CSV table of C-alpha atoms in Angstrom, one decimal:
chain,number,residue,atom,x,y,z
A,1,UNK,CA,127.5,4.5,348.0
A,2,UNK,CA,127.8,6.8,350.9
A,3,UNK,CA,125.0,9.1,351.9
A,4,UNK,CA,126.6,12.2,350.3
A,5,UNK,CA,127.2,10.3,347.0
A,6,UNK,CA,123.6,9.1,347.0
A,7,UNK,CA,122.3,12.6,347.5
A,8,UNK,CA,124.4,14.0,344.7
A,9,UNK,CA,123.5,11.2,342.4
A,10,UNK,CA,119.8,11.7,343.1
A,11,UNK,CA,120.1,15.5,342.6
A,12,UNK,CA,121.9,15.1,339.3
A,13,UNK,CA,119.3,12.7,338.0
A,14,UNK,CA,116.6,15.2,338.7
A,15,UNK,CA,118.3,18.0,336.7
A,16,UNK,CA,117.3,18.6,333.1
A,17,UNK,CA,120.1,19.0,330.5
A,18,UNK,CA,119.5,22.8,330.4
A,19,UNK,CA,119.7,23.0,334.2
A,20,UNK,CA,123.0,21.1,334.1
A,21,UNK,CA,124.4,23.5,331.4
A,22,UNK,CA,123.5,26.7,333.3
A,23,UNK,CA,125.4,25.3,336.3
A,24,UNK,CA,128.7,24.8,334.3
A,25,UNK,CA,129.6,28.5,334.6
A,26,UNK,CA,130.7,30.6,337.6
A,27,UNK,CA,127.4,32.4,337.8
A,28,UNK,CA,125.1,29.5,338.3
A,29,UNK,CA,121.4,30.2,338.0
A,30,UNK,CA,118.9,29.1,340.6
A,31,UNK,CA,116.7,26.0,340.1
A,32,UNK,CA,113.6,27.0,342.0
A,33,UNK,CA,111.7,23.7,341.5
A,34,UNK,CA,114.5,21.8,343.3
A,35,UNK,CA,115.1,24.5,345.9
A,36,UNK,CA,118.6,25.2,344.6
A,37,UNK,CA,119.6,28.9,345.0
A,38,UNK,CA,121.8,30.8,342.6
A,39,UNK,CA,125.5,30.8,343.4
A,40,UNK,CA,128.5,32.7,342.2
A,41,UNK,CA,131.5,30.3,342.3
A,42,UNK,CA,134.1,33.0,341.4
A,43,UNK,CA,135.8,34.4,344.5
A,44,UNK,CA,139.5,35.0,344.9
A,45,UNK,CA,141.9,34.6,347.9
A,46,UNK,CA,145.4,34.5,346.4
A,47,UNK,CA,146.9,36.4,349.4
A,48,UNK,CA,143.8,37.4,351.3
A,49,UNK,CA,140.1,37.5,350.5
A,50,UNK,CA,139.9,39.7,347.4
A,51,UNK,CA,137.2,41.9,345.8
A,52,UNK,CA,138.4,40.8,342.3
A,53,UNK,CA,135.9,38.0,341.9
A,54,UNK,CA,132.2,38.8,341.5
A,55,UNK,CA,131.4,36.5,344.4
A,56,UNK,CA,133.0,38.8,347.0
A,57,UNK,CA,131.7,42.2,348.1
A,58,UNK,CA,132.8,44.6,350.8
A,59,UNK,CA,130.5,46.9,352.6
A,60,UNK,CA,130.2,49.0,355.8
A,61,UNK,CA,129.7,45.6,357.6
A,62,UNK,CA,133.0,44.2,356.2
A,63,UNK,CA,135.0,47.1,354.7
A,64,UNK,CA,138.0,45.1,353.9
A,65,UNK,CA,140.1,41.9,354.4
A,66,UNK,CA,143.6,41.2,355.4
A,67,UNK,CA,146.1,41.3,352.5
A,68,UNK,CA,149.4,39.4,352.7
A,69,UNK,CA,152.4,40.0,350.4
A,70,UNK,CA,152.1,38.8,346.8
A,71,UNK,CA,152.5,35.0,346.4
A,72,UNK,CA,155.9,35.1,344.8
A,73,UNK,CA,157.3,37.0,347.8
A,74,UNK,CA,155.9,34.5,350.3
A,75,UNK,CA,157.1,31.6,348.2
A,76,UNK,CA,160.6,33.0,348.2
A,77,UNK,CA,160.9,32.3,351.9
A,78,UNK,CA,160.7,28.5,351.1
A,79,UNK,CA,158.8,28.2,354.4
A,80,UNK,CA,156.0,25.6,354.1
A,81,UNK,CA,154.7,26.5,357.5
A,82,UNK,CA,154.3,30.1,356.4
A,83,UNK,CA,152.5,29.0,353.2
A,84,UNK,CA,149.9,27.1,355.3
A,85,UNK,CA,149.7,29.9,357.9
A,86,UNK,CA,148.9,32.4,355.1
A,87,UNK,CA,145.9,30.3,354.2
A,88,UNK,CA,144.9,30.5,357.9
A,89,UNK,CA,146.3,33.5,359.7
A,90,UNK,CA,144.9,36.9,358.9
A,91,UNK,CA,145.7,39.4,361.5
A,92,UNK,CA,146.5,40.1,365.1
A,93,UNK,CA,144.5,42.8,366.9
A,94,UNK,CA,146.6,45.5,368.7
A,95,UNK,CA,144.7,44.7,372.0
A,96,UNK,CA,145.0,40.9,372.1
A,97,UNK,CA,146.9,38.4,370.1
A,98,UNK,CA,144.0,36.7,368.3
A,99,UNK,CA,145.0,34.8,365.2
A,100,UNK,CA,142.1,35.0,362.8
A,101,UNK,CA,142.2,32.9,359.6
A,102,UNK,CA,141.7,33.8,356.0
A,103,UNK,CA,139.2,31.1,355.8
A,104,UNK,CA,137.5,32.4,358.9
A,105,UNK,CA,137.2,35.8,357.3
A,106,UNK,CA,135.7,34.2,354.2
A,107,UNK,CA,133.2,32.3,356.3
A,108,UNK,CA,132.3,35.4,358.2
A,109,UNK,CA,131.7,37.2,354.9
A,110,UNK,CA,129.6,34.3,353.7
A,111,UNK,CA,127.5,34.5,356.9
A,112,UNK,CA,126.5,38.1,356.1
A,113,UNK,CA,125.9,37.4,352.4
A,114,UNK,CA,129.1,39.1,351.1
A,115,UNK,CA,131.0,36.1,349.7
A,116,UNK,CA,130.7,32.5,348.6
A,117,UNK,CA,132.5,29.5,350.0
A,118,UNK,CA,134.6,28.7,346.9
A,119,UNK,CA,137.9,30.5,346.0
A,120,UNK,CA,139.9,30.3,342.9
A,121,UNK,CA,143.2,30.0,344.8
A,122,UNK,CA,146.1,29.3,344.9
A,123,UNK,CA,147.7,30.1,341.5
A,124,UNK,CA,150.2,27.3,340.9
A,125,UNK,CA,151.2,28.2,337.3
A,126,UNK,CA,155.0,27.8,336.8
A,127,UNK,CA,156.5,31.2,336.0
A,128,UNK,CA,158.6,30.4,332.9
A,129,UNK,CA,158.9,34.0,331.6
A,130,UNK,CA,159.1,37.1,333.8
A,131,UNK,CA,157.2,39.0,331.0
A,132,UNK,CA,154.0,37.2,332.0
A,133,UNK,CA,151.9,39.9,333.5
A,134,UNK,CA,150.6,37.9,336.4
A,135,UNK,CA,153.9,36.3,337.6
A,136,UNK,CA,153.4,37.8,341.1
A,137,UNK,CA,150.4,35.5,341.7
A,138,UNK,CA,152.5,32.4,341.3
A,139,UNK,CA,155.1,30.7,343.6
A,140,UNK,CA,157.7,31.1,340.8
A,141,UNK,CA,159.6,28.9,338.4
A,142,UNK,CA,160.3,25.8,340.5
A,143,UNK,CA,157.8,23.0,340.2
A,144,UNK,CA,158.8,21.5,343.5
A,145,UNK,CA,158.3,24.7,345.4
A,146,UNK,CA,155.0,25.4,343.5
A,147,UNK,CA,153.7,22.0,344.5
A,148,UNK,CA,154.6,22.4,348.1
A,149,UNK,CA,153.1,25.9,348.2
A,150,UNK,CA,149.9,24.6,346.6
A,151,UNK,CA,149.5,21.8,349.0
A,152,UNK,CA,150.1,23.9,352.1
A,153,UNK,CA,147.9,26.8,351.0
A,154,UNK,CA,145.0,24.5,350.1
A,155,UNK,CA,145.3,22.8,353.5
A,156,UNK,CA,145.3,26.3,355.2
A,157,UNK,CA,142.1,27.3,353.3
A,158,UNK,CA,140.1,24.1,353.7
A,159,UNK,CA,141.0,22.5,357.1
A,160,UNK,CA,138.3,23.2,359.7
A,161,UNK,CA,139.1,24.4,363.2
A,162,UNK,CA,137.3,21.4,364.7
A,163,UNK,CA,139.4,18.9,362.8
A,164,UNK,CA,136.4,17.5,360.9
A,165,UNK,CA,138.0,16.0,357.8
A,166,UNK,CA,134.7,15.2,356.1
A,167,UNK,CA,133.8,18.9,355.7
A,168,UNK,CA,135.6,21.9,354.3
A,169,UNK,CA,135.9,25.3,355.9
A,170,UNK,CA,136.0,26.8,352.4
A,171,UNK,CA,136.7,25.3,349.0
A,172,UNK,CA,140.0,25.9,347.3
A,173,UNK,CA,140.5,25.7,343.5
A,174,UNK,CA,144.1,25.5,342.2
A,175,UNK,CA,144.5,27.6,339.0
A,176,UNK,CA,145.1,27.3,336.0
A,177,UNK,CA,145.3,23.9,334.3
A,178,UNK,CA,144.4,24.7,330.7
A,179,UNK,CA,143.7,27.7,328.4
A,180,UNK,CA,145.7,30.1,330.5
A,181,UNK,CA,149.5,30.1,330.4
A,182,UNK,CA,149.8,30.7,326.7
A,183,UNK,CA,153.1,32.6,326.7
A,184,UNK,CA,156.3,31.7,324.9
A,185,UNK,CA,159.0,34.3,324.7
A,186,UNK,CA,156.5,37.0,325.7
A,187,UNK,CA,154.1,36.0,323.0
A,188,UNK,CA,150.9,33.9,322.9
A,189,UNK,CA,151.3,30.3,321.8
A,190,UNK,CA,149.2,29.0,319.0
A,191,UNK,CA,146.2,26.8,319.6
A,192,UNK,CA,148.2,24.0,318.0
A,193,UNK,CA,150.8,24.3,320.7
A,194,UNK,CA,148.1,24.4,323.3
A,195,UNK,CA,146.4,21.2,322.2
A,196,UNK,CA,149.7,19.4,321.7
A,197,UNK,CA,151.5,20.4,324.9
A,198,UNK,CA,149.1,21.5,327.6
A,199,UNK,CA,145.9,19.5,327.1
A,200,UNK,CA,146.4,15.7,327.4
A,201,UNK,CA,145.6,13.7,324.2
A,202,UNK,CA,142.8,11.9,325.9
A,203,UNK,CA,141.0,15.2,326.6
A,204,UNK,CA,138.9,16.0,323.5
A,205,UNK,CA,138.9,19.7,322.6
A,206,UNK,CA,135.1,20.0,322.8
A,207,UNK,CA,135.3,19.3,326.6
A,208,UNK,CA,137.3,22.5,327.2
A,209,UNK,CA,136.1,26.0,326.8
A,210,UNK,CA,138.7,28.6,325.8
A,211,UNK,CA,138.2,32.1,327.1
C-alpha cells in the first residue's frame, strides 16, 4: 500500500464504532484523543462560492464571492472550456487583468477559517421536468451535456495551479445520486419507484439514508 493508504488504514483502525458513526454526517465531530478537529463537509459552489452550506461564512474580511450565471445558462453555451473556466476563473479587477479562480477564493476563505475544502458541486441531475424547483442548478435534460459539464467543472475545482496531480486544490462532490430527484409529472415518486429505479439492486436499503 502507498503511504497515504497506510495512514488512512491506520487511522480507521484506531477509530471506535461511535467515532466512525459521528463522522458519517456533514457536521463531523472532533476526535480529540487522535487530534482530529471537527469539520463541516457541507459547502456549496454551484456557480461561485456560496453561503448556502453551513461550512461557508462571509465576514468583513471576505464580504462575498464571485457569482456566475446559473448552471443551466452556462450549460446552454455547450462550451466545455467555459465550464472548466467557471470552476477556475472568478473575476478580473478593473485595474489589472488578474484571473482568480473559484477554487482560489475557496482556499483563501479556508485560510481565514471561513470555509472548508469540500464543496457539494456540481449538480449533475438530469432535468426531466421543468416543474422541478431546482432545475436552474443542473446542466439540463441532456445526459451527454451533463456529463461533459460535470467532468469539466470538477477539473476546474480540483486541479492545482502547480500541476500536482496527487493533491487537490479543493474537493468536488457531484450531486445527487440517490434520494433526491423524486419527481414524476411534478409529483414525488413513491419509495417503491425509488428502490426499483434509482438505487441499484446490489445496494441494500439500510446503506442509504433518506432525508
